[in-house]
Coordinates of C-alpha atoms in Angstrom, one line a residue:
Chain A
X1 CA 16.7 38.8 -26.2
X2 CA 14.2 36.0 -27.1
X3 CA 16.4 33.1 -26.9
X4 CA 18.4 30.9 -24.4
X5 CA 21.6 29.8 -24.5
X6 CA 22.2 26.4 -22.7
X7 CA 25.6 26.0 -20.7
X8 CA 27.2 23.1 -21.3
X9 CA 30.6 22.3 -19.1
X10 CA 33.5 20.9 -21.5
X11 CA 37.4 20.2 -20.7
X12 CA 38.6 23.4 -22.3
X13 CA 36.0 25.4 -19.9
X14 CA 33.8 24.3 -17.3
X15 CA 33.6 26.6 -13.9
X16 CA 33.0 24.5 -10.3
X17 CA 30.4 25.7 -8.1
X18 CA 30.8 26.4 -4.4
X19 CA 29.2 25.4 -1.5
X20 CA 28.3 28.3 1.3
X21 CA 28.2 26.3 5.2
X22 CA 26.4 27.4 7.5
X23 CA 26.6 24.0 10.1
X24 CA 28.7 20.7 9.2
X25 CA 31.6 20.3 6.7
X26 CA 31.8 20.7 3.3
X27 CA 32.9 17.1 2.6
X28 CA 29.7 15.8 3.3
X29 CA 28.4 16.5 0.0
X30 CA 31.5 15.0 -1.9
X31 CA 31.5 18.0 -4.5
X32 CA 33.6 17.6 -7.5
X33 CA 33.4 18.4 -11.3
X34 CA 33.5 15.9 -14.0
X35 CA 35.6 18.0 -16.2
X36 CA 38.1 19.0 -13.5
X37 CA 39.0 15.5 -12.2
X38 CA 39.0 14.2 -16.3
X39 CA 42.1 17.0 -16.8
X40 CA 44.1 15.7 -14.2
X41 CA 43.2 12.1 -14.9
X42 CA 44.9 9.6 -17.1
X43 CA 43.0 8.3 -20.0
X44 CA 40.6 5.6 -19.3
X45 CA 41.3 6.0 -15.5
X46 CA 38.0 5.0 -13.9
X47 CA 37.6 8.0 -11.1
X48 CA 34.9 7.3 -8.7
X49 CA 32.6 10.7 -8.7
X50 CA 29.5 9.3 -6.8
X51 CA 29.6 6.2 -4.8
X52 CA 26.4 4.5 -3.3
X53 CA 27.0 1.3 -2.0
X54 CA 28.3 -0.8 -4.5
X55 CA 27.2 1.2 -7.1
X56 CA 29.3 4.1 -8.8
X57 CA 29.2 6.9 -11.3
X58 CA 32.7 7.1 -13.0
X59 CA 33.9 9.7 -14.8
X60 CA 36.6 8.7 -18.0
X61 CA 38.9 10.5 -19.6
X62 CA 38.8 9.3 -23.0
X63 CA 41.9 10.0 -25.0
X64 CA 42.8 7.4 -27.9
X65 CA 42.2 3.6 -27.9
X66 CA 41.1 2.0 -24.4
X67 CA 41.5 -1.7 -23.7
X68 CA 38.6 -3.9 -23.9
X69 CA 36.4 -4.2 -21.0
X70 CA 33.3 -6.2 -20.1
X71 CA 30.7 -6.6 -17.0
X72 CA 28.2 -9.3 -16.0
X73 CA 25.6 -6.5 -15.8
X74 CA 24.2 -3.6 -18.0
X75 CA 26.4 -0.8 -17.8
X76 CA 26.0 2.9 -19.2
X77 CA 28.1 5.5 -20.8
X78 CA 27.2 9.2 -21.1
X79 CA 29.7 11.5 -23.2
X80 CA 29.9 14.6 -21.7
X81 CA 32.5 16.5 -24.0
X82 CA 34.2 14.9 -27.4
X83 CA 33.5 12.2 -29.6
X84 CA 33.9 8.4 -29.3
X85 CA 33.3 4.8 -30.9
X86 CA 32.3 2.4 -29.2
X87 CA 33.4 -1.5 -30.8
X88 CA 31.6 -4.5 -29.5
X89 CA 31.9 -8.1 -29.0
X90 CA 29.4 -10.4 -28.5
X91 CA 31.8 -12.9 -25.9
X92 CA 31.5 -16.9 -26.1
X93 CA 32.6 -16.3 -22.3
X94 CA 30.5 -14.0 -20.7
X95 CA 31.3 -13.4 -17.2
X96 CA 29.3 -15.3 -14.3
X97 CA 26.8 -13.0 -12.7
X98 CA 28.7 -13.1 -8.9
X99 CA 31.3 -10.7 -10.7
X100 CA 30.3 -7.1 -10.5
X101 CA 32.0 -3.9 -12.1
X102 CA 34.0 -3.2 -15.1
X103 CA 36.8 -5.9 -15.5
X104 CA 39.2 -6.1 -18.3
X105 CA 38.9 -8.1 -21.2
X106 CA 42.1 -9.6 -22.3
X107 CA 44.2 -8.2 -25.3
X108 CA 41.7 -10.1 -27.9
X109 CA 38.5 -11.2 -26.4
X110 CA 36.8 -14.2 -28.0
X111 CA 33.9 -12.9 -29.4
X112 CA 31.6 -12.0 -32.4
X113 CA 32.1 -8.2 -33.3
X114 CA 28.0 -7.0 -32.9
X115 CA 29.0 -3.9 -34.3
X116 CA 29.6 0.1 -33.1
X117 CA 28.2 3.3 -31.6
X118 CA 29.5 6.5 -32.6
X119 CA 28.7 8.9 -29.5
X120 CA 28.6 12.7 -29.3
X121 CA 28.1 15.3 -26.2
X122 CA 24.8 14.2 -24.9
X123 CA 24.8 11.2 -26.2
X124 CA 23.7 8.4 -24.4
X125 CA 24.8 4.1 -24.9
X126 CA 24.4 0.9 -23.3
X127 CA 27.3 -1.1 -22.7
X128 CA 25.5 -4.8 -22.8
X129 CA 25.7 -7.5 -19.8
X130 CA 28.1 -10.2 -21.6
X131 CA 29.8 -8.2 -24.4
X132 CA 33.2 -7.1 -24.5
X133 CA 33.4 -2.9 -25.6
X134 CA 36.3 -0.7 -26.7
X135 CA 36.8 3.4 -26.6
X136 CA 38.4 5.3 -29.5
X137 CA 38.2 8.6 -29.0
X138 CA 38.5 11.2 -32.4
X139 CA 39.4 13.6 -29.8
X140 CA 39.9 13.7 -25.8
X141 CA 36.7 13.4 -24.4
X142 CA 35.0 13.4 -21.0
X143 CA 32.5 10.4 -20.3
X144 CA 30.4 9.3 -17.2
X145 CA 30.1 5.5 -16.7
X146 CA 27.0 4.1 -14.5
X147 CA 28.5 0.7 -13.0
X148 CA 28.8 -0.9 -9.9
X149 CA 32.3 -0.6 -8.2
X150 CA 34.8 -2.9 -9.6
X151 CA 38.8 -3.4 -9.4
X152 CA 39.8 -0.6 -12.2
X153 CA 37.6 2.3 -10.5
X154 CA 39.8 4.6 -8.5
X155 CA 38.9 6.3 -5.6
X156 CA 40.5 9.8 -4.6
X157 CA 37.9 11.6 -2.7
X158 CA 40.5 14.3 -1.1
X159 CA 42.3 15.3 -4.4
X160 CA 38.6 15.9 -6.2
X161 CA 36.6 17.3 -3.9
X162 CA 35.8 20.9 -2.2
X163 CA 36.9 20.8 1.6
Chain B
X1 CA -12.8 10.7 -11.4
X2 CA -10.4 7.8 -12.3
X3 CA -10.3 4.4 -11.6
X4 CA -8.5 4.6 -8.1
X5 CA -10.9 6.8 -6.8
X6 CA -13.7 4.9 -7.3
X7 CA -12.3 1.9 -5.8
X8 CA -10.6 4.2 -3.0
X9 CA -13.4 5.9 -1.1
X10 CA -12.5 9.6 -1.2
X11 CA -14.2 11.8 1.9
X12 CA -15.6 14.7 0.0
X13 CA -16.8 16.9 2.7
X14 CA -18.9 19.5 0.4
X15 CA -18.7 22.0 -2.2
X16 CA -18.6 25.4 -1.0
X17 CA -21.2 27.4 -3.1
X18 CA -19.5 30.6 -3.3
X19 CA -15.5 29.5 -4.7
X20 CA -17.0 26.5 -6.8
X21 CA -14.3 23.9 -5.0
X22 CA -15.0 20.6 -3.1
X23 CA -13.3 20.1 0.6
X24 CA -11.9 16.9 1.7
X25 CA -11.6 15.0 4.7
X26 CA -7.9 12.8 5.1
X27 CA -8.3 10.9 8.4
X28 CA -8.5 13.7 10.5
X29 CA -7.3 15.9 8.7
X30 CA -9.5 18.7 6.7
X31 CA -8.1 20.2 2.8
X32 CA -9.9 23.2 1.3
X33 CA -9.0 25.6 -0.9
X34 CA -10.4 29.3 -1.5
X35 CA -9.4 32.0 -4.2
X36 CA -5.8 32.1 -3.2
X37 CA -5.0 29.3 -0.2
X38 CA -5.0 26.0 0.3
X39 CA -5.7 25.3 4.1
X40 CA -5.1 22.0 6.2
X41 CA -6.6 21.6 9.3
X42 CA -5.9 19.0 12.6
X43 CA -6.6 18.6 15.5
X44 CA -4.3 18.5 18.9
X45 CA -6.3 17.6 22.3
X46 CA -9.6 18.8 20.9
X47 CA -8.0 21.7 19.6
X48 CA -8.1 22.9 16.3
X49 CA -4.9 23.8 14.8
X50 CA -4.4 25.0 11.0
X51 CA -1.8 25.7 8.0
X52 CA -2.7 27.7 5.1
X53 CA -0.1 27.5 2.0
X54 CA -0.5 29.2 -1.7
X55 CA -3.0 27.2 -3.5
X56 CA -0.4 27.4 -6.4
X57 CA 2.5 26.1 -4.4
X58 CA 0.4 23.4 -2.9
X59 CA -0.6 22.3 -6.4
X60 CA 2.7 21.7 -7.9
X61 CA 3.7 19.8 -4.5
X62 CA 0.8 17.5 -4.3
X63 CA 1.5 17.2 -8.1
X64 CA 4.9 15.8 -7.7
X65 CA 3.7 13.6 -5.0
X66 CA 1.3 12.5 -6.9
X67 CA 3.2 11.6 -10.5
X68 CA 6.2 10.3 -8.4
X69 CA 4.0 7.6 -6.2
X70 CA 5.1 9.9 -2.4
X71 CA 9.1 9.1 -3.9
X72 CA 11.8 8.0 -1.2
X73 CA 11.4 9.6 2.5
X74 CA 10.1 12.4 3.2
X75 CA 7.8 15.0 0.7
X76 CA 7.5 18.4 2.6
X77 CA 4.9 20.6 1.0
X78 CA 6.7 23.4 2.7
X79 CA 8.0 24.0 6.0
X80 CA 5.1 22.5 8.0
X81 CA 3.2 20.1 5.8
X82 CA 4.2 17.0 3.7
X83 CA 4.3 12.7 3.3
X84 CA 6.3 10.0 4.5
X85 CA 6.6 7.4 2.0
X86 CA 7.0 4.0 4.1
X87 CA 5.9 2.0 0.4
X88 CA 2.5 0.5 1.0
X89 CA 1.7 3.1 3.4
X90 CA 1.9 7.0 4.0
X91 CA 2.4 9.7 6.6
X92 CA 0.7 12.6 6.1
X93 CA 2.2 15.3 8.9
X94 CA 1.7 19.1 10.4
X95 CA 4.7 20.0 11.9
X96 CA 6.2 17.2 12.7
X97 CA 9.4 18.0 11.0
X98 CA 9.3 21.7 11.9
X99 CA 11.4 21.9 15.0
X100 CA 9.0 24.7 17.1
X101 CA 5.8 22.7 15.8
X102 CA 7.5 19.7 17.1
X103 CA 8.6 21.3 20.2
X104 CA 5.4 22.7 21.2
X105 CA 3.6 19.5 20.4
X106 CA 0.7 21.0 18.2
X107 CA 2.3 18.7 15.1
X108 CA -0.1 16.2 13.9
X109 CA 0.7 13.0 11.7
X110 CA -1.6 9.9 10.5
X111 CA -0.6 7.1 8.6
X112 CA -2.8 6.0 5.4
X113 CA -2.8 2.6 3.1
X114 CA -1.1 4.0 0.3
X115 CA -4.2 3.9 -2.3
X116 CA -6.3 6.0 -0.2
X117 CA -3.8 8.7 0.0
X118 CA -3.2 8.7 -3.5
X119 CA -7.0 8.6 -4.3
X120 CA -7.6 11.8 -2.6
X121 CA -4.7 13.7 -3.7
X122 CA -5.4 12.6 -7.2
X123 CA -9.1 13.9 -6.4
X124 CA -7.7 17.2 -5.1
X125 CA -6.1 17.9 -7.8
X126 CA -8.9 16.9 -10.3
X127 CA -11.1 19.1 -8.6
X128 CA -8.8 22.2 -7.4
X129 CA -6.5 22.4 -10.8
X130 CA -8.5 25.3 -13.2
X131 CA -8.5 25.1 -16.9
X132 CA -5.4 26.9 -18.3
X133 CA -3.4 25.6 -15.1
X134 CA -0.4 22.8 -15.6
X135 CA 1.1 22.3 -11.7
X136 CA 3.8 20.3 -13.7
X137 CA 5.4 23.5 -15.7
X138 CA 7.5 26.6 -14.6
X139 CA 5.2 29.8 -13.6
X140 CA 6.1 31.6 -17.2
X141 CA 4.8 29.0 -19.0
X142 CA 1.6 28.3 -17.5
X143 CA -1.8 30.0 -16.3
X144 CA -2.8 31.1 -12.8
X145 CA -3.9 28.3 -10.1
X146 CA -6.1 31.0 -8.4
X147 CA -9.9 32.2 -8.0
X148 CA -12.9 30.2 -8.0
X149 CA -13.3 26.7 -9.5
X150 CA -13.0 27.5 -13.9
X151 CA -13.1 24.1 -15.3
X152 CA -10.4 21.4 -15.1
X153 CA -6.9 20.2 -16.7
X154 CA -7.1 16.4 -16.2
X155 CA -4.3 16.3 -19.4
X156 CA -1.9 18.3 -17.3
X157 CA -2.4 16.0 -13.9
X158 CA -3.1 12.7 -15.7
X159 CA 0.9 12.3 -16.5
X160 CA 3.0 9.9 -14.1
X161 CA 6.7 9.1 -13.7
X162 CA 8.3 7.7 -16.8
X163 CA 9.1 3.2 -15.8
X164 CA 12.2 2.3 -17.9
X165 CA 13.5 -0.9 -17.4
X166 CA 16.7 -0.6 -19.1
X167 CA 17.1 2.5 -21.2
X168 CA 14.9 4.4 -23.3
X169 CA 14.1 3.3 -26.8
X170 CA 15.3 -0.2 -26.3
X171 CA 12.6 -2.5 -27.7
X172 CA 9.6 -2.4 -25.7
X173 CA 11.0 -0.1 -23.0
X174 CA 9.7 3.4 -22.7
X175 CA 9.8 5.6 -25.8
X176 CA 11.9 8.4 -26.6
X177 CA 10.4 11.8 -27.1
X178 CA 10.7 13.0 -30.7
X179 CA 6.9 14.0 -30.2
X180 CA 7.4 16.3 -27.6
X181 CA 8.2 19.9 -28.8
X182 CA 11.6 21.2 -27.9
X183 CA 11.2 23.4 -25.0
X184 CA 11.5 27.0 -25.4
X185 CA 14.7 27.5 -22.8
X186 CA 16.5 24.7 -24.9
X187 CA 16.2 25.4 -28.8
X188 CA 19.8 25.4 -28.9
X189 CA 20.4 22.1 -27.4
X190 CA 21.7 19.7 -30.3
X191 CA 19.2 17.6 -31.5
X192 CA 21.3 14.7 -33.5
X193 CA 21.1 11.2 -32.5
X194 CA 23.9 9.2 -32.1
X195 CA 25.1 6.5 -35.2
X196 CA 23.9 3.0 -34.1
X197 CA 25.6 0.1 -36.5
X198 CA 24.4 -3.3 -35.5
X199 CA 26.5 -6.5 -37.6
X200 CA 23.7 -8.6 -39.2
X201 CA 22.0 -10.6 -36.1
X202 CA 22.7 -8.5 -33.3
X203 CA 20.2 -5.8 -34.8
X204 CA 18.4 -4.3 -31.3
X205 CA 21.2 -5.3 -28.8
X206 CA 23.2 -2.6 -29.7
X207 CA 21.5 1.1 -28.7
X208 CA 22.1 4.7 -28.1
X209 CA 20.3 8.0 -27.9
X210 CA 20.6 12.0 -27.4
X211 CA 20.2 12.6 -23.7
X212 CA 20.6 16.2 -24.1
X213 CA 17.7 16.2 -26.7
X214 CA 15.5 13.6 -25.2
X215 CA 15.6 16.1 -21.3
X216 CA 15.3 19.6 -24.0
X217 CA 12.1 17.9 -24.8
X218 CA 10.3 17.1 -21.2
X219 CA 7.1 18.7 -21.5
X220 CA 6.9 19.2 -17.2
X221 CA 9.6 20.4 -14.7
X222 CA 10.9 18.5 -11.7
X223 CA 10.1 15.3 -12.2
X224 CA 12.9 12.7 -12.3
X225 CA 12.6 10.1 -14.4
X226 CA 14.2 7.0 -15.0
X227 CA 16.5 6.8 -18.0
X228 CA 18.9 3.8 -17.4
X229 CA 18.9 1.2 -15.1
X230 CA 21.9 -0.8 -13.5
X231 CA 20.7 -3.3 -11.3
X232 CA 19.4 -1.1 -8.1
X233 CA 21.4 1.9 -9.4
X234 CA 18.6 4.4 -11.5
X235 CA 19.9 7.8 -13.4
X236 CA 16.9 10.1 -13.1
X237 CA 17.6 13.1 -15.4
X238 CA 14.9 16.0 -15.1
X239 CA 14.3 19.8 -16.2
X240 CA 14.5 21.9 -13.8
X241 CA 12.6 25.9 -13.8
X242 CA 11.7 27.9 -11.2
X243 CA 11.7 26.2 -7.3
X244 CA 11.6 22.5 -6.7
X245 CA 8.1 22.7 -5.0
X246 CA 8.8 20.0 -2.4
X247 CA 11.6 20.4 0.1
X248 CA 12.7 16.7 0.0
X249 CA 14.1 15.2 2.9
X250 CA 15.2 11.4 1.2
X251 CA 15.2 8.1 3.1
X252 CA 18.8 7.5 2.0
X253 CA 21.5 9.0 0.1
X254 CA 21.1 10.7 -3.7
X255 CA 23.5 12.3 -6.1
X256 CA 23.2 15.4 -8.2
X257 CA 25.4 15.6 -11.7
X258 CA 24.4 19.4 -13.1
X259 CA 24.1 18.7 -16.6
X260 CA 23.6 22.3 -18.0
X261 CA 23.4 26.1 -16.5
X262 CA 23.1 26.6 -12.9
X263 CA 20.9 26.0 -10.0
X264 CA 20.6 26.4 -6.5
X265 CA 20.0 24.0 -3.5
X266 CA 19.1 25.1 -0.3
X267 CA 20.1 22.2 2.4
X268 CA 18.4 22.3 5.9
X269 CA 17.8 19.6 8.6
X270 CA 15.6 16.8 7.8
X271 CA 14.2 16.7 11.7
X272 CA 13.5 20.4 12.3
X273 CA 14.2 22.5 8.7
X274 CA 16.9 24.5 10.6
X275 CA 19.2 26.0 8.0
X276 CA 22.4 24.1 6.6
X277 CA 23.9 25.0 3.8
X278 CA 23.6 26.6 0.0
X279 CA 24.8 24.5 -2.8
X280 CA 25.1 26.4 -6.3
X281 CA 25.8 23.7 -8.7
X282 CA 27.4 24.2 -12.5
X283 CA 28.0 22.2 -15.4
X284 CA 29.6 19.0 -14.4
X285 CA 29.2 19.1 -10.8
X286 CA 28.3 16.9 -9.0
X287 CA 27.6 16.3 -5.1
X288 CA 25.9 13.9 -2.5
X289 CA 22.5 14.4 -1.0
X290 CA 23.2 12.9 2.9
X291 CA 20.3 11.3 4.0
X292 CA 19.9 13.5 7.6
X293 CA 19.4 16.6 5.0
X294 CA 16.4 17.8 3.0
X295 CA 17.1 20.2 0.1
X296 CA 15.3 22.7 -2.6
X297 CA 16.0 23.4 -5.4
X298 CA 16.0 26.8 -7.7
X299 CA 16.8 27.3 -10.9
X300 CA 16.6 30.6 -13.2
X301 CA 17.0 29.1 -16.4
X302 CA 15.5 25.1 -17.2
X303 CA 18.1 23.4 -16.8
X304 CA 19.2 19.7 -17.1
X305 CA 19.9 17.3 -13.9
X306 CA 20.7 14.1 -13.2
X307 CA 19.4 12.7 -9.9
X308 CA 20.6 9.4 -9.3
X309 CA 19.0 6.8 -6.7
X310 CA 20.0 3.9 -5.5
X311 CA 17.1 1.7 -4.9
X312 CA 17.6 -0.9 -3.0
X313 CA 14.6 -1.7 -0.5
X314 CA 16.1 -2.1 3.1
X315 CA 18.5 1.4 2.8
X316 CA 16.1 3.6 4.8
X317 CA 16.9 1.5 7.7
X318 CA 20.2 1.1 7.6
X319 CA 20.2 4.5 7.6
X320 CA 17.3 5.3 10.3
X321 CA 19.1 2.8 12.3
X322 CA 22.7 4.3 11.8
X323 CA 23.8 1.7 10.6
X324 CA 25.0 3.1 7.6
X325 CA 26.1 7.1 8.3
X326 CA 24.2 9.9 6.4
X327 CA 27.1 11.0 4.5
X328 CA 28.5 9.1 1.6
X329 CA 32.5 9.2 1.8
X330 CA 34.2 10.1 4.6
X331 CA 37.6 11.2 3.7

């Protein structure tokens, strides 16, 4: 045995931990899996998986074409199972910088297309302050977003989370 | 001796002629090391009172406080010794988080101006880190830290916490790591990179990379670095072998996401280390930190974590205050 195989989670198999108490309550720690809550998710429902402050880690299911969305700030997207494209718009509109999170951005944003990212497990893109971006996934897939929270993420702390 | 040093007086006390290594004076405090100990020793009402630790654990903490600038809150060596980080200055403690070192007030704690800390840990670990040694790596892939003084590893020590300001391998932001060898617990992590298609005049705007491959290829374990940045909100993926050697008590709230395999934490009081809970954490979970808890880490295979900080500057005392409670959600 001289190599190592590296576990990866995915939405056909991932395995939660477990949290052993010994004072306090498990919800403290807000435990969930990103794979679990992304198989009982909709596709492209924003589910709040960390929360500090304002700012959120998301995890997406990603199944078929999402609507386009933008942000006054640099956001992130991580792809933790599947295969996406990522379109993007360069909008004559950018949002002012008050407005925080991931809003939508219309049916047809008014923008120049600035071209695509094509993103595998692991993989790792910025989503640009001030362009528009789209998800097509090849197949369902299971990505984390690094935003701040905004009016599409969705909170559901006692559904996700060990107790 | 670097830079710092110079400028930052360090107290070297002596060299002791038989083990080869120089003692320091911190304040009050006294650090030397023999064949196998690191010792620290203080003074309570003109008494002297004293904490020896493996020279090798000691190493790899005061390496990680070192590379990571003291970090957010508290650094505990072990149970007894560690840092405050209060950003321009530093506690150094003995016993002052341990809850029957507290109790019997023998605890000791001085605060230092942040460069003169960091000049003499940098100097003890110049001086006490042998040839052959790397207090950054996992035990199996490094030498011993003991005997007497055998030369140095300033290359091993000499390596600090990675600044991004947006994301890797943006245009002058911090450089991916197609240099660094793949590690040898992650030659079967995928090493593609992503397709990047900028239109004509948006070349550079556009930008992705492998995560996965870029964290199989960190050359040091533990050491969270920052790998995209969203206003105050940081993702700090690290490799993880072995036991986190710090127990880290944080000034505010962090996340874990496990990205690959398993590890361990155990989660005890941040006042007085009693015992809390064990957190065993697999791919895809992902769980709060509370800010009244400090936590260690252990991992069997290296295996890929993302810690993720907020890190806005007035949290620690909205949460010292109570202002703000220690756990993130309440539901």
């Amino acid at each position: 045995m001289n190599t190592y195989t590296t576990k990866f989670g995915s939405l056909k198999q991932y395995d939660k931990g477990s949290i052993q108490i010994i004072q306090g309550k498990a919800t403290n720690y807000a435990f969930s899996n990103v794979f679990e809550v992304a198989e009982k998710a909709q596709p492209y429902d924003k589910t709040i998986v960390g929360l500090n402050q304002k700012y959120v880690i998301e995890t997406v299911r990603a199944e078929g074409q999402s609507p386009w969305y933008t942000a006054s700030h640099d956001e992130f997207v991580i792809v933790m199972d599947g295969e996406i494209r990522i379109e993007f718009l360069k909008l004559k509109n950018p949002l002012d910088a008050e407005i925080e999170g991931t809003q939508l951005a219309g049916e047809q944003p008014d923008g120049v297309p600035m071209g695509y990212v094509v993103l595998k497990k692991g993989h790792q893109a910025i989503l640009p302050a001030g362009t528009a971006y789209r998800f097509d996934a090849a197949t369902t897939s299971v990505l984390l977003v690094q935003t701040i929270q905004g009016p599409l993420s969705l909170e559901k702390w006692s559904d996700i989370c060990l107790k | 001796m670097n830079q710092i040093a110079q400028i930052e007086h360090v107290d070297v006390i002596d060299t002791n002629p038989i083990t080869g290594y120089q003692s320091f004076k911190l304040g009050n405090f006294v650090i030397s090391r023999d064949e196998y100990f690191a010792k620290i020793t203080w003074q309570v009402d003109g008494k002297e009172h004293s904490h020896l630790m493996s020279a090798d654990a000691f190493l790899r903490a005061v390496m990680r406080d070192v590379a990571w600038g003291f970090f957010y809150g508290w650094v505990n060596f072990d149970h007894v010794i560690g840092t405050q980080n209060h950003y321009g200055s530093v506690d150094f403690y003995a016993g002052t988080f341990n809850g029957v070192l507290k109790a019997a007030g023998v605890d000791y704690v001085e605060n230092f101006q942040t460069p003169k800390i960091m000049a003499t840990f940098k100097a003890i670990l110049h001086d006490w880190v042998n040839e052959g040694f790397d207090p950054f790596a996992a035990p199996e892939e490094t030498g011993s830290a003991f005997g007497r003084k055998n030369g140095n590893n300033s290359a091993a020590i000499d390596r600090y916490r990675v600044a991004t300001k947006r994301m890797p391998g943006l245009e002058g932001d911090s450089p991916l790591r197609d240099d660094l060898p793949v590690n040898r617990h992650f030659l079967d992590v995928d090493q593609d990179e992503p397709l990047v298609h900028c239109e004509p005049g948006f070349e550079g705007q556009l930008s992705g990379f492998n995560l996965f491959k870029y964290l199989s290829r960190s050359d040091v374990t533990w050491n969270p670095s920052v790998t995209s940045v969203c206003k105050a909100s940081l993702f700090c993926p690290t490799t993880e072998e072995y036991i986190l050697p710090i127990f880290h008590g944080n000034d505010r709230v962090e996340w874990f996401l496990q990205f690959s395999d398993v590890m361990t934490w155990n989660i005890a009081d941040k006042e007085d280390g009693s015992p809390i809970a064990r957190i065993e954490m697999k791919p895809g979970d992902i769980c709060a930190m509370p800010a009244n808890i400090r936590h260690q880490g252990y991992a069997t295979k290296r295996s890929m974590i993302l810690v993720w900080e907020n890190a806005t500057a007035d949290l620690p005392e909205k949460y010292a205050s109570g202002e703000l409670p220690p756990y993130p959600i309440d539901f």
